[in-house]
Amino acid sequence: MTTELLINKLFSDAHQIHSADFFEQLYPERSLQETAIVSRFAPSPTGFLHIGGIYTALINMLMARQSKGVFFLRIEDTDIVRSQKDTITLIVNMLLQFGIIHNEGLSMCDNMLKENGLYGPYIQTNRKDIYKSYIIQLVRDGLAYPCFLTTEELDNIRTEQRLLKMKTGCYGPWAKWRNARQDEILEALENKESFVIRLKSTGNGIKKIEWHDLVKGHIAMAENDNDIILLKSDGFPTYHLAHVIDDHLMKTTHVIRGDEWLSSTPVHLQLFNMLGWAPPNYAHIAPIEKEEEIDGHMIRRKLSKRKDNEANILFFIENGFPEKSVIAYLLHLMDSSFEEFYKNNLDYKIDGFSFSFSKFSNHGALFDLDKLKNISREIISHMSIEEIYNNALLWSNKWDPEFAFLMMEYPQLTKMALNLEREVQKNSKRFTTWKDIKPKIFFIYDELFNEYKISSFPENINKLDRCSIIQDFLNAFNKDITKETWLSILKSIAVKYNYAESISMFNKNKLNYKGHIGDIMMLFRVAICGTTGAPNLWDVISIFEQDRLFNRLNSIASAEL
Ligand code: GLU
């Protein structure tokens, strides 16, 4: 049997597949400056977008953008069992939401996924013929071969290798089909046995392959001598083959990916070499980690999809973290000097900061929710009230429509409530997330006041006093008075009911008083805001219309009778 005959037997559609040369010609060189970086984010759409995915995408985008290069999105969905179509949409939407904009690949257009760019398809399952074309070439060149080992045979091989304390894999005497006779192959094909295509590895496990990783530095690892699978029995390529072909044809200059792929790099370099292509630069970035106590020891481990809520990007969205805060936090993880930069660049233009591979942390960065919260408070505190209002409204619209409705019903009051304390204490760090806003300003809405009030009145003011104090206040107060007059009203009320008009007076002679001015203030704070944790009382009073304030105080005064 000739090789051509074998190829036709392996792939019944081989005659319809373009030659590898055709694809070489199809994709032009990119006309970019020599220093321009072409990078990509290549997620597998398996139902979830990990915060580490946003981190990787962000680094890829920034490095390309900074060098006036190209950043593209490629969907790696060749694991047919695990891939989910909905996740592609999720990924595209999330990248957009976080401001990670790609130059090529998939985007949403009129609620439909659309591709743009000259190097597509950008979804791997649509590139089946491209992979097949190169597989045919490799088989033709004697660099790949069909293997009919069954799952059971592979299990036995693995068990035997483990018993012999040898590394597992398909190599040496275990690569049974590597040198199979053509009649054996023909017979297996005629029996319709399922097969994979394996690499006929030329590597020598005793020798080392060396390269420079842009983040990890000089690396030396054993050459690959394993006949790894290139094409699976379902006709889709493995990650190894797809990565090499795609990044070659798409003219990627820098493969910036998680360092879980570092150990596979010898295979990738080998494949580039066997196909006669120059490999890209590799930058393996350390994962985001978490510390966990196991048997009394603090262990660092990767943020886990299974164990940690914050591994899922939706965690940050649901909890109302501004995208800007998450991005600033990730940039801080990438390069700790970014924090200093953004504190001095509050208009928040990332592009002013120069990122470099050599400054990326080489070991896993520790995820720290408190740090993210700090950054977020800082970022929100520098937003304008309009920006806070618009973002909080957008978030609430999705996650708390009842609150969004109130924000829209009372836009001016809401903005004034958001502004509380900012004027007296410029840039007060009052809000950490959009979710945080409702429990902090709920009291301004009559519709939420009764439902959400949490604090009770000071215990040292009895019911009768409470009611008369509020009544006296209502008799003396109107919206035109000054802060000083308001204070003097409260003080005279305090004196009338035998509460010290200052805390120092109270402390000098506690037995003479029922309490002090602070208790009177607290009574009004709870009456008006429903919580002891509300902002400065005078500031709150000044944003309330008189009617709202009087209705609230009246209802409490009458409820107490
Ligand atoms: N699909 C791979 C992953 O999600 C991509 C790795 C790469 O960037 O090459 O891990």
Coordinates of C-alpha atoms and ligand atoms in Angstrom, one line a residue:
M1 CA 0.0 0.0 0.0
T2 CA 1.4 3.4 -0.9
T3 CA 1.3 6.3 1.5
E4 CA -1.3 8.0 -0.6
L5 CA -3.5 5.0 -0.4
L6 CA -3.0 4.9 3.4
I7 CA -4.0 8.6 3.6
N8 CA -7.1 7.9 1.6
K9 CA -8.0 5.0 3.7
L10 CA -7.5 7.1 6.9
F11 CA -9.5 10.1 5.7
S12 CA -12.2 9.3 3.1
D13 CA -12.4 13.1 2.3
A14 CA -8.6 13.5 1.9
H15 CA -9.0 14.4 -1.8
Q16 CA -11.2 17.4 -0.9
I17 CA -8.8 18.8 1.7
H18 CA -6.6 21.7 0.6
S19 CA -2.9 21.1 0.8
A20 CA -0.9 22.6 3.7
D21 CA 0.8 24.8 1.1
F22 CA -2.6 26.3 0.3
F23 CA -3.1 27.4 3.9
E24 CA 0.5 28.8 4.0
Q25 CA -0.4 31.0 1.1
L26 CA -3.9 31.9 2.4
Y27 CA -2.7 33.8 5.5
P28 CA -0.5 36.7 4.7
E29 CA 2.3 38.0 6.8
R30 CA 1.1 40.8 9.0
S31 CA 2.5 44.2 8.1
L32 CA 3.4 45.4 11.6
Q33 CA 6.5 47.0 13.0
E34 CA 9.2 44.5 13.9
T35 CA 8.7 45.1 17.7
A36 CA 4.9 44.7 17.5
I37 CA 3.5 41.8 19.6
V38 CA 0.8 39.6 18.1
S39 CA -0.9 37.9 21.1
R40 CA -4.1 36.0 21.7
F41 CA -6.5 34.9 24.4
A42 CA -7.5 31.3 23.7
P43 CA -10.0 30.1 26.2
S44 CA -11.8 26.8 26.2
P45 CA -15.5 27.5 26.6
T46 CA -16.3 25.0 29.3
G47 CA -19.1 26.7 31.1
F48 CA -17.1 29.2 33.1
L49 CA -14.8 32.1 32.9
H50 CA -12.1 32.0 35.5
I51 CA -10.7 35.2 36.9
G52 CA -7.3 33.8 35.7
G53 CA -8.8 33.9 32.2
I54 CA -9.5 37.7 32.5
Y55 CA -6.0 38.1 34.0
T56 CA -4.4 36.3 31.0
A57 CA -6.5 38.1 28.5
L58 CA -5.6 41.4 30.1
I59 CA -1.9 40.8 29.9
N60 CA -2.2 39.7 26.3
M61 CA -4.2 42.7 25.4
L62 CA -1.8 45.2 27.1
M63 CA 1.3 43.7 25.7
A64 CA -0.1 43.8 22.2
R65 CA -1.5 47.3 22.6
Q66 CA 1.6 48.7 24.1
S67 CA 3.7 47.5 21.2
K68 CA 1.2 48.6 18.6
G69 CA 0.5 45.0 17.8
V70 CA -2.6 42.9 17.4
F71 CA -4.5 41.0 20.1
F72 CA -7.1 38.4 19.0
L73 CA -9.5 36.0 20.5
R74 CA -9.5 32.3 19.5
I75 CA -12.0 29.9 20.9
E76 CA -10.5 26.5 21.7
D77 CA -13.5 24.2 21.7
T78 CA -12.1 21.0 20.4
D79 CA -13.0 19.2 23.6
I80 CA -16.4 18.4 22.2
V81 CA -17.7 16.8 25.4
R82 CA -16.8 19.8 27.7
S83 CA -17.4 22.7 25.3
Q84 CA -20.5 24.7 25.7
K85 CA -21.8 27.1 23.1
D86 CA -23.3 29.5 25.7
T87 CA -19.9 30.0 27.2
I88 CA -18.5 31.5 24.0
T89 CA -21.1 34.2 24.3
L90 CA -20.3 34.6 28.0
I91 CA -16.6 35.0 27.2
V92 CA -17.2 37.6 24.5
N93 CA -19.6 39.6 26.7
M94 CA -17.3 39.4 29.7
L95 CA -14.2 40.6 27.8
L96 CA -16.2 43.6 26.5
Q97 CA -17.6 44.3 29.9
F98 CA -14.1 44.4 31.4
G99 CA -12.8 46.6 28.6
I100 CA -10.6 43.9 27.2
I101 CA -11.0 44.7 23.5
H102 CA -9.5 42.4 20.9
N103 CA -8.6 43.5 17.3
E104 CA -9.7 40.2 15.7
G105 CA -11.8 37.2 16.5
L106 CA -15.3 36.9 17.7
S107 CA -17.5 39.7 18.9
M108 CA -21.2 40.3 19.4
C109 CA -23.1 42.1 16.7
D110 CA -26.9 42.4 16.9
N111 CA -26.9 39.6 19.5
M112 CA -25.1 37.3 17.2
L113 CA -21.5 36.1 17.3
K114 CA -19.6 37.5 14.3
E115 CA -16.0 37.0 13.3
N116 CA -13.7 39.6 12.0
G117 CA -10.1 39.4 10.9
L118 CA -8.1 37.8 8.1
Y119 CA -6.8 34.9 10.0
G120 CA -10.0 32.9 10.8
P121 CA -11.9 30.9 11.4
Y122 CA -11.3 31.9 15.0
I123 CA -13.3 29.0 16.5
Q124 CA -11.2 25.8 16.4
T125 CA -14.1 23.5 15.5
N126 CA -14.4 25.4 12.3
R127 CA -10.8 24.7 11.5
K128 CA -11.1 21.0 11.2
D129 CA -9.9 20.9 7.6
I130 CA -6.9 22.9 8.3
Y131 CA -5.7 20.5 11.0
K132 CA -6.5 17.6 8.8
S133 CA -4.4 19.1 6.0
Y134 CA -1.3 19.3 8.2
I135 CA -2.0 15.8 9.6
I136 CA -2.0 14.5 6.1
Q137 CA 1.3 16.2 5.4
L138 CA 2.8 14.8 8.6
V139 CA 1.7 11.2 7.7
R140 CA 2.9 11.7 4.2
D141 CA 6.3 12.8 5.5
G142 CA 6.5 9.8 7.9
L143 CA 6.3 12.1 11.0
A144 CA 2.9 10.9 12.2
Y145 CA 1.1 7.5 12.1
P146 CA -2.3 6.0 13.0
C147 CA -2.5 4.2 16.3
F148 CA -5.2 1.7 17.1
L149 CA -4.4 1.0 20.7
T150 CA -7.7 0.5 22.7
T151 CA -8.5 2.2 26.0
E152 CA -7.9 -1.1 27.7
E153 CA -4.5 -1.6 26.0
L154 CA -3.5 1.9 27.0
D155 CA -4.6 1.2 30.6
N156 CA -2.5 -1.9 30.7
I157 CA 0.5 -0.1 29.3
R158 CA 0.2 2.6 32.0
T159 CA -0.1 0.0 34.8
E160 CA 2.9 -1.9 33.5
Q161 CA 4.9 1.4 33.2
R162 CA 4.0 2.3 36.8
L163 CA 5.0 -1.1 38.1
L164 CA 8.4 -0.7 36.3
K165 CA 8.6 2.8 37.7
M166 CA 9.0 4.2 34.2
K167 CA 7.4 7.3 32.9
T168 CA 4.0 6.8 31.4
G169 CA 3.2 7.4 27.7
C170 CA 3.4 5.9 24.3
Y171 CA 7.1 5.5 23.5
G172 CA 9.8 2.9 22.8
P173 CA 8.4 -0.6 22.9
W174 CA 5.0 0.6 24.0
A175 CA 4.4 2.6 20.8
K176 CA 3.1 -0.6 19.2
W177 CA 1.7 1.0 16.0
R178 CA 4.7 3.2 15.3
N179 CA 6.3 0.8 13.0
A180 CA 3.3 -1.3 12.2
R181 CA 3.3 -3.0 8.8
Q182 CA 0.9 -1.7 6.2
D183 CA -1.1 -4.9 6.1
E184 CA -1.7 -4.6 9.9
I185 CA -2.9 -1.0 9.5
L186 CA -5.1 -2.0 6.6
E187 CA -6.7 -4.9 8.5
A188 CA -7.4 -2.6 11.5
L189 CA -9.0 -0.1 9.2
E190 CA -11.1 -2.7 7.5
N191 CA -12.3 -3.9 10.9
K192 CA -13.4 -0.3 11.5
E193 CA -11.3 0.0 14.6
S194 CA -11.1 3.5 15.9
F195 CA -7.7 5.2 15.7
V196 CA -5.8 8.4 16.6
I197 CA -2.9 10.0 14.8
R198 CA 0.2 10.1 16.8
L199 CA 3.4 12.0 16.4
K200 CA 6.4 9.9 15.4
S201 CA 8.6 11.6 18.0
T202 CA 12.2 12.2 17.0
G203 CA 13.1 13.5 20.5
N204 CA 15.6 11.9 22.8
G205 CA 14.5 11.9 26.5
I206 CA 18.1 11.9 27.6
K207 CA 18.8 15.1 25.9
K208 CA 17.7 18.6 26.9
I209 CA 15.8 21.2 25.0
E210 CA 16.5 24.7 26.1
W211 CA 14.7 28.0 25.5
H212 CA 14.2 31.4 27.0
D213 CA 10.8 32.0 28.6
L214 CA 10.0 35.7 28.8
V215 CA 8.7 35.4 32.3
K216 CA 10.5 32.3 33.7
G217 CA 13.9 32.9 32.1
H218 CA 16.2 30.2 30.9
I219 CA 14.5 26.8 30.8
A220 CA 16.0 23.4 30.1
M221 CA 13.8 20.3 29.9
A222 CA 14.0 16.8 28.6
E223 CA 13.2 16.5 24.9
N224 CA 9.9 14.9 24.2
D225 CA 10.2 11.2 23.2
N226 CA 6.5 10.5 23.6
D227 CA 4.4 9.7 20.6
I228 CA 1.7 12.1 21.7
I229 CA -1.7 12.2 20.1
L230 CA -2.1 14.9 17.5
L231 CA -5.5 14.0 16.2
K232 CA -8.1 12.4 18.4
S233 CA -10.4 9.6 17.3
D234 CA -13.3 12.1 16.9
G235 CA -11.3 13.9 14.2
F236 CA -10.4 16.9 16.3
P237 CA -6.9 17.9 17.1
T238 CA -5.3 17.9 20.6
Y239 CA -4.4 21.2 22.1
H240 CA -0.7 20.6 21.1
L241 CA -1.4 20.3 17.4
A242 CA -4.0 23.0 17.3
H243 CA -1.8 25.5 19.2
V244 CA 1.1 25.0 16.9
I245 CA -0.9 25.2 13.7
D246 CA -3.1 28.1 14.7
D247 CA -0.4 30.2 16.2
H248 CA 1.7 29.6 13.1
L249 CA -1.0 30.5 10.7
M250 CA -2.4 33.4 12.7
K251 CA 1.2 34.8 13.0
T252 CA 1.2 34.9 16.7
T253 CA 4.5 36.3 17.9
H254 CA 4.0 35.8 21.7
V255 CA 2.2 33.0 23.3
I256 CA 1.3 34.3 26.8
R257 CA -0.5 31.6 28.7
G258 CA -0.8 30.0 32.1
D259 CA 2.3 28.2 33.4
E260 CA 0.4 24.9 33.5
W261 CA 1.5 24.7 29.9
L262 CA 5.2 25.1 30.6
S263 CA 5.8 21.4 30.9
S264 CA 4.2 20.8 27.4
T265 CA 6.4 23.4 25.8
P266 CA 9.1 20.8 24.7
V267 CA 6.3 19.1 22.7
H268 CA 5.3 22.4 21.1
L269 CA 8.9 23.4 20.2
Q270 CA 9.4 20.0 18.7
L271 CA 6.2 20.3 16.6
F272 CA 7.2 23.7 15.3
N273 CA 10.6 22.3 14.4
M274 CA 9.1 19.2 12.6
L275 CA 6.8 21.4 10.6
G276 CA 9.7 23.7 9.7
W277 CA 8.3 26.8 11.4
A278 CA 9.9 29.3 13.7
P279 CA 8.3 29.1 17.2
P280 CA 6.8 32.1 18.9
N281 CA 8.1 33.7 22.0
Y282 CA 6.7 32.0 25.1
A283 CA 5.7 33.8 28.3
H284 CA 4.3 31.5 31.0
I285 CA 2.5 33.4 33.6
A286 CA 2.0 32.3 37.2
P287 CA -1.5 31.5 38.3
I288 CA -3.5 33.4 40.8
E289 CA -3.3 31.5 44.1
K290 CA -4.9 31.2 47.4
E291 CA -3.6 30.2 50.8
E292 CA -5.3 27.4 52.6
E293 CA -4.5 25.8 55.9
I294 CA -4.1 22.0 55.6
D295 CA -3.1 20.0 58.6
G296 CA -1.8 23.1 60.4
H297 CA 0.3 24.2 57.4
M298 CA -0.4 27.1 55.1
I299 CA -0.4 25.7 51.6
R300 CA -0.6 27.9 48.4
R301 CA -2.7 26.5 45.6
K302 CA -4.3 27.7 42.4
L303 CA -7.7 29.4 42.8
S304 CA -10.0 26.5 42.2
K305 CA -13.1 26.5 40.1
R306 CA -14.6 23.9 42.4
K307 CA -13.6 25.3 45.8
D308 CA -13.5 29.1 45.5
N309 CA -16.4 31.3 44.6
E310 CA -14.0 34.1 43.6
A311 CA -12.5 31.9 40.9
N312 CA -15.5 32.6 38.7
I313 CA -15.6 36.1 37.1
L314 CA -19.3 36.2 37.8
F315 CA -18.6 36.4 41.5
F316 CA -17.2 39.9 41.0
I317 CA -20.0 40.9 38.8
E318 CA -22.8 39.6 41.0
N319 CA -21.2 41.3 44.0
G320 CA -21.1 44.6 42.2
F321 CA -17.3 45.2 42.0
P322 CA -16.7 47.9 39.4
E323 CA -14.9 46.3 36.4
K324 CA -12.3 49.1 36.8
S325 CA -11.5 47.9 40.3
V326 CA -11.1 44.3 39.2
I327 CA -8.8 45.3 36.4
A328 CA -6.8 47.6 38.6
Y329 CA -6.5 44.8 41.1
L330 CA -5.3 42.3 38.4
L331 CA -2.8 44.8 37.1
H332 CA -1.5 45.2 40.7
L333 CA -1.1 41.4 40.8
M334 CA 0.8 41.5 37.5
D335 CA 3.2 44.2 38.6
S336 CA 3.1 45.5 42.1
S337 CA 4.4 48.9 41.0
F338 CA 1.1 49.5 39.2
E339 CA -0.5 50.4 42.5
E340 CA 1.8 53.5 42.9
F341 CA 1.0 54.4 39.3
Y342 CA -2.7 54.3 39.6
K343 CA -2.8 56.3 42.8
N344 CA -1.1 59.1 41.0
N345 CA -3.2 58.7 37.8
L346 CA -6.7 58.9 39.1
D347 CA -8.1 59.5 35.7
Y348 CA -7.1 55.9 35.2
K349 CA -5.4 55.6 31.9
I350 CA -3.7 52.3 32.0
D351 CA -1.8 53.1 28.8
G352 CA 0.5 55.4 30.7
F353 CA 2.0 52.5 32.6
S354 CA 4.7 50.5 30.9
F355 CA 4.3 46.7 31.5
S356 CA 7.2 44.4 30.9
F357 CA 7.5 40.6 30.9
S358 CA 10.5 40.8 33.2
K359 CA 8.5 42.5 35.9
F360 CA 5.7 39.9 36.0
S361 CA 5.7 37.9 39.1
N362 CA 7.4 34.6 38.5
H363 CA 5.5 32.7 41.2
G364 CA 1.8 32.7 41.9
A365 CA 0.2 36.0 43.0
L366 CA -1.9 35.6 46.1
F367 CA -5.5 36.5 45.7
D368 CA -6.5 38.9 48.4
L369 CA -10.2 40.0 48.6
D370 CA -9.4 42.8 51.1
K371 CA -6.9 44.3 48.8
L372 CA -9.4 44.3 46.0
K373 CA -11.9 46.0 48.3
N374 CA -9.3 48.7 49.2
I375 CA -8.6 49.3 45.6
S376 CA -12.3 49.4 44.8
R377 CA -13.1 51.9 47.5
E378 CA -10.3 54.1 46.3
I379 CA -11.5 53.9 42.7
I380 CA -15.2 54.6 43.5
S381 CA -14.2 57.5 45.7
H382 CA -12.6 59.2 42.7
M383 CA -15.6 58.7 40.4
S384 CA -18.0 61.6 39.9
I385 CA -21.5 61.3 41.3
E386 CA -22.9 60.9 37.8
E387 CA -20.5 58.0 37.2
I388 CA -21.4 56.3 40.5
Y389 CA -25.1 56.8 39.9
N390 CA -25.0 55.5 36.3
N391 CA -22.9 52.4 37.2
A392 CA -24.9 51.6 40.3
L393 CA -28.1 51.9 38.3
L394 CA -26.8 49.6 35.6
W395 CA -25.8 47.1 38.1
S396 CA -29.0 47.3 40.1
N397 CA -31.1 47.1 37.0
K398 CA -29.8 43.5 36.6
W399 CA -29.3 42.4 40.1
D400 CA -31.8 44.5 42.2
P401 CA -34.5 45.9 39.9
E402 CA -36.6 47.1 42.9
F403 CA -33.7 49.4 43.9
A404 CA -33.0 50.4 40.4
F405 CA -36.6 51.6 40.1
L406 CA -36.3 53.8 43.2
M407 CA -33.0 55.2 41.9
M408 CA -34.8 56.2 38.7
E409 CA -37.8 57.5 40.6
Y410 CA -35.8 59.8 42.8
P411 CA -32.6 60.6 40.8
Q412 CA -31.8 63.9 42.6
L413 CA -32.3 62.6 46.0
T414 CA -30.3 59.5 45.2
K415 CA -27.4 61.5 43.9
M416 CA -27.5 63.7 47.0
A417 CA -27.4 60.6 49.1
L418 CA -24.5 59.2 47.1
N419 CA -22.7 62.5 47.7
L420 CA -23.2 62.5 51.4
E421 CA -19.9 62.9 53.3
R422 CA -18.0 63.5 50.0
E423 CA -18.3 67.2 50.5
V424 CA -17.4 67.4 54.1
Q425 CA -14.7 64.8 53.8
K426 CA -13.5 64.9 50.2
N427 CA -13.2 61.6 48.5
S428 CA -14.6 59.6 51.4
K429 CA -14.2 55.9 50.7
R430 CA -17.8 55.1 51.5
F431 CA -18.6 52.5 48.9
T432 CA -16.7 49.3 48.0
T433 CA -19.1 47.9 45.4
W434 CA -22.4 48.8 43.7
K435 CA -24.1 46.3 45.9
D436 CA -22.9 48.2 48.9
I437 CA -24.9 51.3 48.0
K438 CA -28.4 50.1 48.9
P439 CA -27.6 49.2 52.6
K440 CA -25.9 52.6 52.9
I441 CA -28.6 54.8 51.4
F442 CA -31.8 52.8 51.7
F443 CA -33.2 55.2 54.4
I444 CA -33.7 58.0 51.9
Y445 CA -36.5 56.0 50.2
D446 CA -39.7 55.8 52.3
E447 CA -40.4 52.6 50.3
L448 CA -37.4 50.9 51.8
F449 CA -37.2 52.6 55.2
N450 CA -39.4 50.3 57.2
E451 CA -38.3 47.2 55.5
Y452 CA -34.6 47.7 56.0
K453 CA -34.2 49.7 59.2
I454 CA -32.0 47.8 61.5
S455 CA -31.2 49.7 64.6
S456 CA -33.2 50.3 67.7
F457 CA -33.6 53.5 69.7
P458 CA -31.2 54.3 72.5
E459 CA -32.3 52.4 75.6
N460 CA -31.8 55.3 78.0
I461 CA -34.6 57.4 76.4
N462 CA -37.9 56.0 77.5
K463 CA -40.9 55.8 75.2
L464 CA -42.7 58.8 76.6
D465 CA -39.6 61.0 76.4
R466 CA -38.9 59.8 72.9
C467 CA -42.3 60.8 71.7
S468 CA -42.2 64.3 73.3
I469 CA -38.6 64.9 72.2
I470 CA -39.6 64.3 68.6
Q471 CA -42.7 66.4 69.0
D472 CA -40.6 69.3 70.4
F473 CA -38.2 69.0 67.6
L474 CA -41.0 69.1 65.0
N475 CA -42.4 72.2 66.7
A476 CA -39.1 74.0 66.5
F477 CA -37.6 72.9 63.3
N478 CA -38.1 74.0 59.7
K479 CA -35.9 73.5 56.6
D480 CA -34.6 77.1 56.6
I481 CA -32.7 77.0 59.8
T482 CA -28.9 76.8 60.0
K483 CA -26.8 74.0 61.4
E484 CA -26.1 76.2 64.5
T485 CA -29.8 76.7 65.1
W486 CA -30.5 73.0 64.6
L487 CA -27.8 72.2 67.2
S488 CA -29.1 74.7 69.7
I489 CA -32.6 73.2 69.3
L490 CA -31.2 69.8 70.1
K491 CA -29.2 71.1 73.0
S492 CA -32.2 72.8 74.5
I493 CA -34.3 69.7 74.1
A494 CA -31.5 67.7 75.8
V495 CA -31.5 70.1 78.7
K496 CA -35.3 70.1 79.0
Y497 CA -35.4 66.3 79.3
N498 CA -32.3 66.1 81.5
Y499 CA -29.7 64.9 79.1
A500 CA -26.3 66.6 79.3
E501 CA -25.8 69.1 76.5
S502 CA -22.2 67.9 76.0
I503 CA -20.4 64.6 76.6
S504 CA -17.8 66.2 78.8
M505 CA -20.5 67.5 81.2
F506 CA -22.1 64.1 81.3
N507 CA -18.7 62.4 82.1
K508 CA -18.2 64.8 85.0
N509 CA -21.4 64.0 86.7
K510 CA -23.1 60.9 85.2
L511 CA -25.5 60.4 88.0
N512 CA -27.1 63.9 87.4
Y513 CA -28.3 63.0 83.9
K514 CA -30.4 60.4 82.0
G515 CA -27.8 60.5 79.2
H516 CA -26.2 63.1 76.9
I517 CA -26.6 65.0 73.7
G518 CA -25.1 62.0 71.8
D519 CA -28.1 59.9 72.8
I520 CA -30.5 62.6 71.5
M521 CA -28.6 62.7 68.3
M522 CA -28.8 58.9 68.1
L523 CA -32.5 59.0 68.7
F524 CA -32.9 61.2 65.6
R525 CA -30.4 59.3 63.6
V526 CA -32.4 56.0 64.2
A527 CA -35.7 57.8 63.7
I528 CA -34.7 59.3 60.4
C529 CA -32.2 56.8 59.0
G530 CA -33.2 53.6 60.7
T531 CA -29.5 52.8 61.4
T532 CA -26.9 54.0 63.8
G533 CA -24.3 53.7 61.0
A534 CA -25.8 56.5 58.9
P535 CA -23.7 59.5 57.8
N536 CA -23.6 62.8 59.6
L537 CA -27.1 63.7 60.8
W538 CA -27.2 67.3 59.7
D539 CA -26.0 66.3 56.2
V540 CA -28.8 63.7 56.0
I541 CA -31.4 66.2 57.2
S542 CA -30.3 68.8 54.6
I543 CA -31.0 66.4 51.7
F544 CA -34.5 65.5 52.9
E545 CA -37.4 67.5 51.7
Q546 CA -39.3 68.8 54.8
D547 CA -42.4 66.7 54.0
R548 CA -40.4 63.4 53.9
L549 CA -38.6 64.3 57.1
F550 CA -41.7 65.4 59.0
N551 CA -43.8 62.4 57.8
R552 CA -41.1 60.1 59.1
L553 CA -40.7 61.8 62.4
N554 CA -44.5 62.2 62.8
S555 CA -45.2 58.6 62.1
I556 CA -42.6 57.6 64.7
A557 CA -43.9 60.1 67.3
S558 CA -47.5 58.8 66.8
A559 CA -46.5 55.2 66.7
E560 CA -44.9 55.7 70.1
L561 CA -48.1 57.0 71.7
Ligands
GLU1 N1 -7.3 26.6 25.7 C1 -6.1 26.7 26.5 C2 -6.6 27.0 27.9 O1 -7.7 27.4 28.1 C3 -5.3 27.9 26.0 C4 -3.9 27.9 26.4 C5 -3.2 28.9 25.5 O2 -3.3 30.1 25.8 O3 -2.5 28.4 24.6 O4 -5.9 26.7 28.8

